[in-house]
XYZ file of N, CA and C in Angstrom:
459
model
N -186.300 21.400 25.891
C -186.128 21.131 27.300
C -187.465 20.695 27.913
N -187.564 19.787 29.053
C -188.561 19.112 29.405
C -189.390 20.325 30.181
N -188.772 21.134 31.161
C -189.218 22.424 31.732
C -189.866 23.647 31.053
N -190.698 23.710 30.294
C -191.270 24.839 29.584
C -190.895 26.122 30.557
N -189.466 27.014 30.381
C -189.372 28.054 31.292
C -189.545 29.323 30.880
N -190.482 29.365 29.269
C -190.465 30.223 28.260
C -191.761 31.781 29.173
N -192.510 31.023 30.208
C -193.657 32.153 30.753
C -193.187 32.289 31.814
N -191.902 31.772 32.458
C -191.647 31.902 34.203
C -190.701 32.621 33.979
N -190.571 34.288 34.946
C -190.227 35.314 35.362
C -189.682 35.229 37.326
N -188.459 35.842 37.321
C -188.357 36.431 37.895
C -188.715 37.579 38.162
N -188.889 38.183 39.336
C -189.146 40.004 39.420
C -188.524 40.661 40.681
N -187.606 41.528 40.168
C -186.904 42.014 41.486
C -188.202 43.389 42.247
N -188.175 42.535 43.381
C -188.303 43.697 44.601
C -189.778 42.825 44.764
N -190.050 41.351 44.036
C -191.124 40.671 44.251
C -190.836 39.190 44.598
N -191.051 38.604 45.906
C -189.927 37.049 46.018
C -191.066 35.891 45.342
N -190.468 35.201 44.610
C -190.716 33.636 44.786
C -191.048 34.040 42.379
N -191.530 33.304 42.077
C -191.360 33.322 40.817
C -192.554 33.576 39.993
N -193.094 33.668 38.767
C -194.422 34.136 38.386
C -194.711 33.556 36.738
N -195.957 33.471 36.535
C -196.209 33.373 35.398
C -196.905 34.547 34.807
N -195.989 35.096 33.265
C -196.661 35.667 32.712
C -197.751 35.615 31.955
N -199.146 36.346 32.319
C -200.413 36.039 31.720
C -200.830 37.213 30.603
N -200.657 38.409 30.650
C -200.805 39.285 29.518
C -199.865 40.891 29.576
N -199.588 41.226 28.841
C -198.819 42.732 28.578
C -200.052 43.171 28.944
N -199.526 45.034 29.828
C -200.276 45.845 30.213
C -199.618 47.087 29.165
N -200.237 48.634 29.587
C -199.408 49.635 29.361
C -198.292 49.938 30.074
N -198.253 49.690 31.462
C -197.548 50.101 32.092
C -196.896 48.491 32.418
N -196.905 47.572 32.112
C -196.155 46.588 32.936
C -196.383 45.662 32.315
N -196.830 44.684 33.076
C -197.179 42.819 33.042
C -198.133 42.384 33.923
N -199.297 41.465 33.270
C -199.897 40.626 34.292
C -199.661 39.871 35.130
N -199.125 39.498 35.879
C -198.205 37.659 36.449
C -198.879 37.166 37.402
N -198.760 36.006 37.464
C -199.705 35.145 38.449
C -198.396 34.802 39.133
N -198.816 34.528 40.636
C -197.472 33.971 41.706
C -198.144 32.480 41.329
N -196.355 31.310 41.858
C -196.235 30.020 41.821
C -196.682 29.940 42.742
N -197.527 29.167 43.547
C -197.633 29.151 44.483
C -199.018 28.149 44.651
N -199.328 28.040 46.224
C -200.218 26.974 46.682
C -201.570 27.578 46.151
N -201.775 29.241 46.364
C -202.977 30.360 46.197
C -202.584 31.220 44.962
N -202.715 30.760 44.401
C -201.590 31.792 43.247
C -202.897 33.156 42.814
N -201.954 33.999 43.170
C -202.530 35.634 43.398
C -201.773 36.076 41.756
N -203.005 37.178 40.779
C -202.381 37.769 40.175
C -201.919 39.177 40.487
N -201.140 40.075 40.242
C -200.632 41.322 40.490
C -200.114 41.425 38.935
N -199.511 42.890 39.107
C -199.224 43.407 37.898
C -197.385 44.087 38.553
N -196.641 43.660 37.228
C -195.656 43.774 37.563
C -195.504 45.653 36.607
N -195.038 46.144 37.358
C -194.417 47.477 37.046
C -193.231 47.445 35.868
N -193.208 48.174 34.731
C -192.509 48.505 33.735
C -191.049 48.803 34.624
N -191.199 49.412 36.126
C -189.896 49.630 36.708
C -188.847 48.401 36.719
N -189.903 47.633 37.219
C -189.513 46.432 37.664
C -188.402 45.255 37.115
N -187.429 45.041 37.531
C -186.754 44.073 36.174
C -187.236 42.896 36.254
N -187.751 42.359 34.508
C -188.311 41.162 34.744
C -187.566 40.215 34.000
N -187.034 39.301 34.944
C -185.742 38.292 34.389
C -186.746 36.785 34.142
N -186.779 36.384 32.233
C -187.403 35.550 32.280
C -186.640 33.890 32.687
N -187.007 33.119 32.655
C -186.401 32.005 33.390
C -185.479 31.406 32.023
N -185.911 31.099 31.040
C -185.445 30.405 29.825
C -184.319 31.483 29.185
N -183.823 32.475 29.657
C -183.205 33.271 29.070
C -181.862 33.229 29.623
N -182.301 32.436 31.355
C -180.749 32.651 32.304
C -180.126 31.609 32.344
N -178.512 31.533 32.089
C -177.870 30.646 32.195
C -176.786 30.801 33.393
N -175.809 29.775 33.398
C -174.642 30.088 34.339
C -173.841 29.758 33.556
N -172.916 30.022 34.463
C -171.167 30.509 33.910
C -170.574 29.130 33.897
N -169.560 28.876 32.908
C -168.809 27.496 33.148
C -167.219 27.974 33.071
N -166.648 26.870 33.295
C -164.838 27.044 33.470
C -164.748 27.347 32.125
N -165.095 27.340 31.145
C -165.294 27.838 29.366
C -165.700 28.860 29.473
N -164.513 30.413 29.190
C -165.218 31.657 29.244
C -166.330 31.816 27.939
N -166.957 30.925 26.804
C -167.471 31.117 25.657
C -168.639 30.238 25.820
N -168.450 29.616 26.675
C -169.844 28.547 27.136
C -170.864 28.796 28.342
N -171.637 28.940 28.118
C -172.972 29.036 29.594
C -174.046 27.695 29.351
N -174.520 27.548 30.149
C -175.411 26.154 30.565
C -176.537 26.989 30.893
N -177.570 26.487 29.491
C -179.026 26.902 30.038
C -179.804 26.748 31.340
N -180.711 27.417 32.299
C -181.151 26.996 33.466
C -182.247 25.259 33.268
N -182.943 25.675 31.997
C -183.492 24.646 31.794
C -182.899 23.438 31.451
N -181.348 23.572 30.952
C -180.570 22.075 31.082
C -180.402 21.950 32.330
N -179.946 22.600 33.415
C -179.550 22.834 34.541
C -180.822 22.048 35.309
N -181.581 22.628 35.179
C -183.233 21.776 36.036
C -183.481 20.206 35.069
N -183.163 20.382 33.920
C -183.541 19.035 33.429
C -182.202 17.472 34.359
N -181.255 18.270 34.226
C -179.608 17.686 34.539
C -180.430 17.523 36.425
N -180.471 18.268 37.136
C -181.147 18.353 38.532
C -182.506 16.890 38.254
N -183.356 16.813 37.830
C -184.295 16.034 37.720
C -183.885 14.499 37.759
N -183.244 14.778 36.308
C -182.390 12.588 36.277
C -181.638 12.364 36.900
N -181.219 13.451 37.835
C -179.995 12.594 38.996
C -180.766 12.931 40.370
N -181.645 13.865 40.599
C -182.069 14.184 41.749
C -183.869 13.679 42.082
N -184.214 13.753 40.987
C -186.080 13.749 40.655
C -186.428 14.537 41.674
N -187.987 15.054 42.173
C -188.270 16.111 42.570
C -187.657 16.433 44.013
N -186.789 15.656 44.408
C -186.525 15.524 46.069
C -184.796 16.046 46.109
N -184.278 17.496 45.987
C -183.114 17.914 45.717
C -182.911 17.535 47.308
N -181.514 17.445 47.456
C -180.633 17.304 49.115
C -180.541 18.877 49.783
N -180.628 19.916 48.988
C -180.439 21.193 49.104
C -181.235 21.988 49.181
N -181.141 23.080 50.274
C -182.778 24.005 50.042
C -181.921 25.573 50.001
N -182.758 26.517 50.191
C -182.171 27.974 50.168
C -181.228 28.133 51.093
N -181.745 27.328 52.493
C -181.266 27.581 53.522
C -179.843 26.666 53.823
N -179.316 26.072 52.753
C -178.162 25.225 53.368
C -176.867 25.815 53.475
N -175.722 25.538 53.429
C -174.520 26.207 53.522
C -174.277 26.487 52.224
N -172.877 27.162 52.060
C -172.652 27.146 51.289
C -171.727 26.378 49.943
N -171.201 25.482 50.968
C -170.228 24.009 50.758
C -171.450 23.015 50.487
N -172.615 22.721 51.266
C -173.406 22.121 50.514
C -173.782 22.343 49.497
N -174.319 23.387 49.217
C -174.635 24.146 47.807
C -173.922 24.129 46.922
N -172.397 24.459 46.622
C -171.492 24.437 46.473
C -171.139 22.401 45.742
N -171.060 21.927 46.620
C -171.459 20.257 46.515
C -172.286 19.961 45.246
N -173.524 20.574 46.054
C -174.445 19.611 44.771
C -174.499 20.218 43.692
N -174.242 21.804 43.260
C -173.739 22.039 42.492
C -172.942 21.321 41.118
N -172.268 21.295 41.554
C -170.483 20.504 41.372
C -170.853 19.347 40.758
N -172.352 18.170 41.723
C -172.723 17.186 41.160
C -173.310 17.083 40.199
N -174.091 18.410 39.712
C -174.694 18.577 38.122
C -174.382 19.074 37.551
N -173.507 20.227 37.571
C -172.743 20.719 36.558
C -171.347 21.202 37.382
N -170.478 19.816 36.746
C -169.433 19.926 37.331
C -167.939 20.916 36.683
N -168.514 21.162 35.631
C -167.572 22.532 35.382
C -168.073 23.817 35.314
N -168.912 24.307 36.586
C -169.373 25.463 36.600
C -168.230 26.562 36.997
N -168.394 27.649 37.013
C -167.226 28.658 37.380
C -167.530 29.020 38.240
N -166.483 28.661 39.458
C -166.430 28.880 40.581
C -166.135 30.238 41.097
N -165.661 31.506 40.549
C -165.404 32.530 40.817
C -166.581 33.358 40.395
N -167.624 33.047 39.698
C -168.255 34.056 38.697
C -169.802 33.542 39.330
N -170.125 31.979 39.822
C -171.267 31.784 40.371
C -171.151 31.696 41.607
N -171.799 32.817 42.220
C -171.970 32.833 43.682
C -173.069 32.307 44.583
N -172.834 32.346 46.045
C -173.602 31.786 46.844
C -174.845 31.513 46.584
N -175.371 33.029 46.250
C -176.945 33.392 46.097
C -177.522 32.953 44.742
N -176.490 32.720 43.541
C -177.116 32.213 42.451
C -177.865 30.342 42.773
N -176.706 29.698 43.548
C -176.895 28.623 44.159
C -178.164 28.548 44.888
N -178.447 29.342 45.989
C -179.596 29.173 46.540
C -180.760 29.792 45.341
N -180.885 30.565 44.914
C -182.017 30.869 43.972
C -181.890 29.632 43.292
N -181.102 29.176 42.349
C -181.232 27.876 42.124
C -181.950 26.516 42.560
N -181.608 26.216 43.348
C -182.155 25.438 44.492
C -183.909 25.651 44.811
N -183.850 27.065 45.309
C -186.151 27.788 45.487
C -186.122 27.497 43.991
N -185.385 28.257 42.943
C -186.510 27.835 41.397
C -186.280 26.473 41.764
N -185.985 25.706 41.492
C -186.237 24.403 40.993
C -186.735 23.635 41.832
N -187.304 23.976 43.188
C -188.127 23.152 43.763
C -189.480 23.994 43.868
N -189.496 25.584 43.122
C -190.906 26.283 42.665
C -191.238 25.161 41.450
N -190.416 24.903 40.316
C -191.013 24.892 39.108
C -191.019 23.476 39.074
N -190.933 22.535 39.870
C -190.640 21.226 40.084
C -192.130 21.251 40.564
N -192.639 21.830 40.968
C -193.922 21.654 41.874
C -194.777 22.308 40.964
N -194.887 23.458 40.291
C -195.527 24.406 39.402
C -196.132 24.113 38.041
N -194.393 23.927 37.342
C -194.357 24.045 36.239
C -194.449 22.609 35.755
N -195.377 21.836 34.459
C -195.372 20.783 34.686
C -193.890 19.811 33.394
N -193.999 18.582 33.558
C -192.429 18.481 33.527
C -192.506 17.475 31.712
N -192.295 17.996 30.690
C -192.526 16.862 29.868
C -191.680 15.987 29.454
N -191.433 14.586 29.014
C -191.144 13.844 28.781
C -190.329 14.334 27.391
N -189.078 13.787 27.106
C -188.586 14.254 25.977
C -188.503 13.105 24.995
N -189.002 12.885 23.713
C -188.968 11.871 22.535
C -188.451 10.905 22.846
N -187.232 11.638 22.788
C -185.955 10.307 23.480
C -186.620 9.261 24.395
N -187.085 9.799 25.613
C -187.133 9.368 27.223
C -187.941 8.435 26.965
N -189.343 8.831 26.107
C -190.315 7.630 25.672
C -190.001 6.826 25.068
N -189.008 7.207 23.806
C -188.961 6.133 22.884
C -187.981 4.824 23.352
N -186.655 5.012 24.162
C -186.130 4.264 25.004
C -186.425 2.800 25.485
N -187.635 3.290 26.149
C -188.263 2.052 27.306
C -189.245 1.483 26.375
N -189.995 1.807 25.374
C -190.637 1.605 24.358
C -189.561 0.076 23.625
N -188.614 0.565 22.938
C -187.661 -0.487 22.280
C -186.984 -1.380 23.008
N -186.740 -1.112 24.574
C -186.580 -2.464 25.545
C -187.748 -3.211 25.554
N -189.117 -2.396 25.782
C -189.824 -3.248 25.727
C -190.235 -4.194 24.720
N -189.853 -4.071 23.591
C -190.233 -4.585 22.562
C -188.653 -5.935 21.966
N -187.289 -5.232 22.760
C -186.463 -6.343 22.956
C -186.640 -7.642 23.392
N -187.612 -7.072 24.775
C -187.893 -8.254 25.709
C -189.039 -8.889 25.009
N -189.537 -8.526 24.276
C -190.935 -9.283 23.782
C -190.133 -10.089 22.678
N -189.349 -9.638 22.169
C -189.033 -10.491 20.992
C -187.914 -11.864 21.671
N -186.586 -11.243 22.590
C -186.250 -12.400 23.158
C -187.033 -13.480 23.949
N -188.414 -13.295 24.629
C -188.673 -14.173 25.174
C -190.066 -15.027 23.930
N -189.823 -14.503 23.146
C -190.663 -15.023 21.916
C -189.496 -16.014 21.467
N -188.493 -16.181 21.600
C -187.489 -16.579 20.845
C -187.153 -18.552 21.481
């Protein structure tokens, strides 16, 4: 996945998202995403939900959609400028949803997964940096080299 979401944590009872920097005895190091990014130490209490681990629910009770397909799928149809923020409805949310993963389960993903959705991916859109996948390069690479050969022709 283009999103490296393997060091980004959630932490309940701490808002906005974090990078993990080293194991403690009692906890975790984490640095906040952010403009000033502050480290703190996350508490062993604490639940720490890593980002690459969470998926959502689809109309397939045996299938879930990684978050990082989910942000990659958000990127090629949206690039860093989503229509949606925390604060929108829930029919909007709901909407653009629908527009990237259009068989999500509608009974099982709720409001608030939507808006957390929405803050991560315009945290890690800004944060986390975004890589290019084999594919993506190699693509525009072999047009370019189409066009060199048809107009050689």
């Amino acid at each position: 996945m283009p999103f490296d979401l393997k060091e980004i944590a959630s932490i309940s009872g701490m808002p906005g998202l974090y990078k993990i920097v080293a194991p403690t005895r009692n906890g975790i190091i984490v640095e906040s995403l952010s403009e000033k990014p502050a480290r703190s130490v996350a508490q062993a209490r604490n639940r720490v939900s890593i980002l690459q681990e969470i998926s959502m629910y689809t109309n397939d009770e045996e299938h879930t959609v990684p978050l990082a397909e989910i942000f990659d799928r958000i990127r090629k149809q949206y690039g860093s400028d989503i229509p949606v923020t925390s604060k929108s409805s829930t029919q909007e949310l709901s909407s653009f949803l629908e527009s990237v993963l259009p068989d999500y389960d509608q009974d099982r993903v709720y409001a608030s997964d939507m808006k957390k959705l929405a803050q991560w991916y315009q945290i890690v859109n800004q944060f986390v940096p975004y890589t290019e996948t084999a594919e993506e390069t190699a693509a525009p690479a072999q047009e370019a080299e189409g066009d060199a050969s048809a107009s050689a022709e």
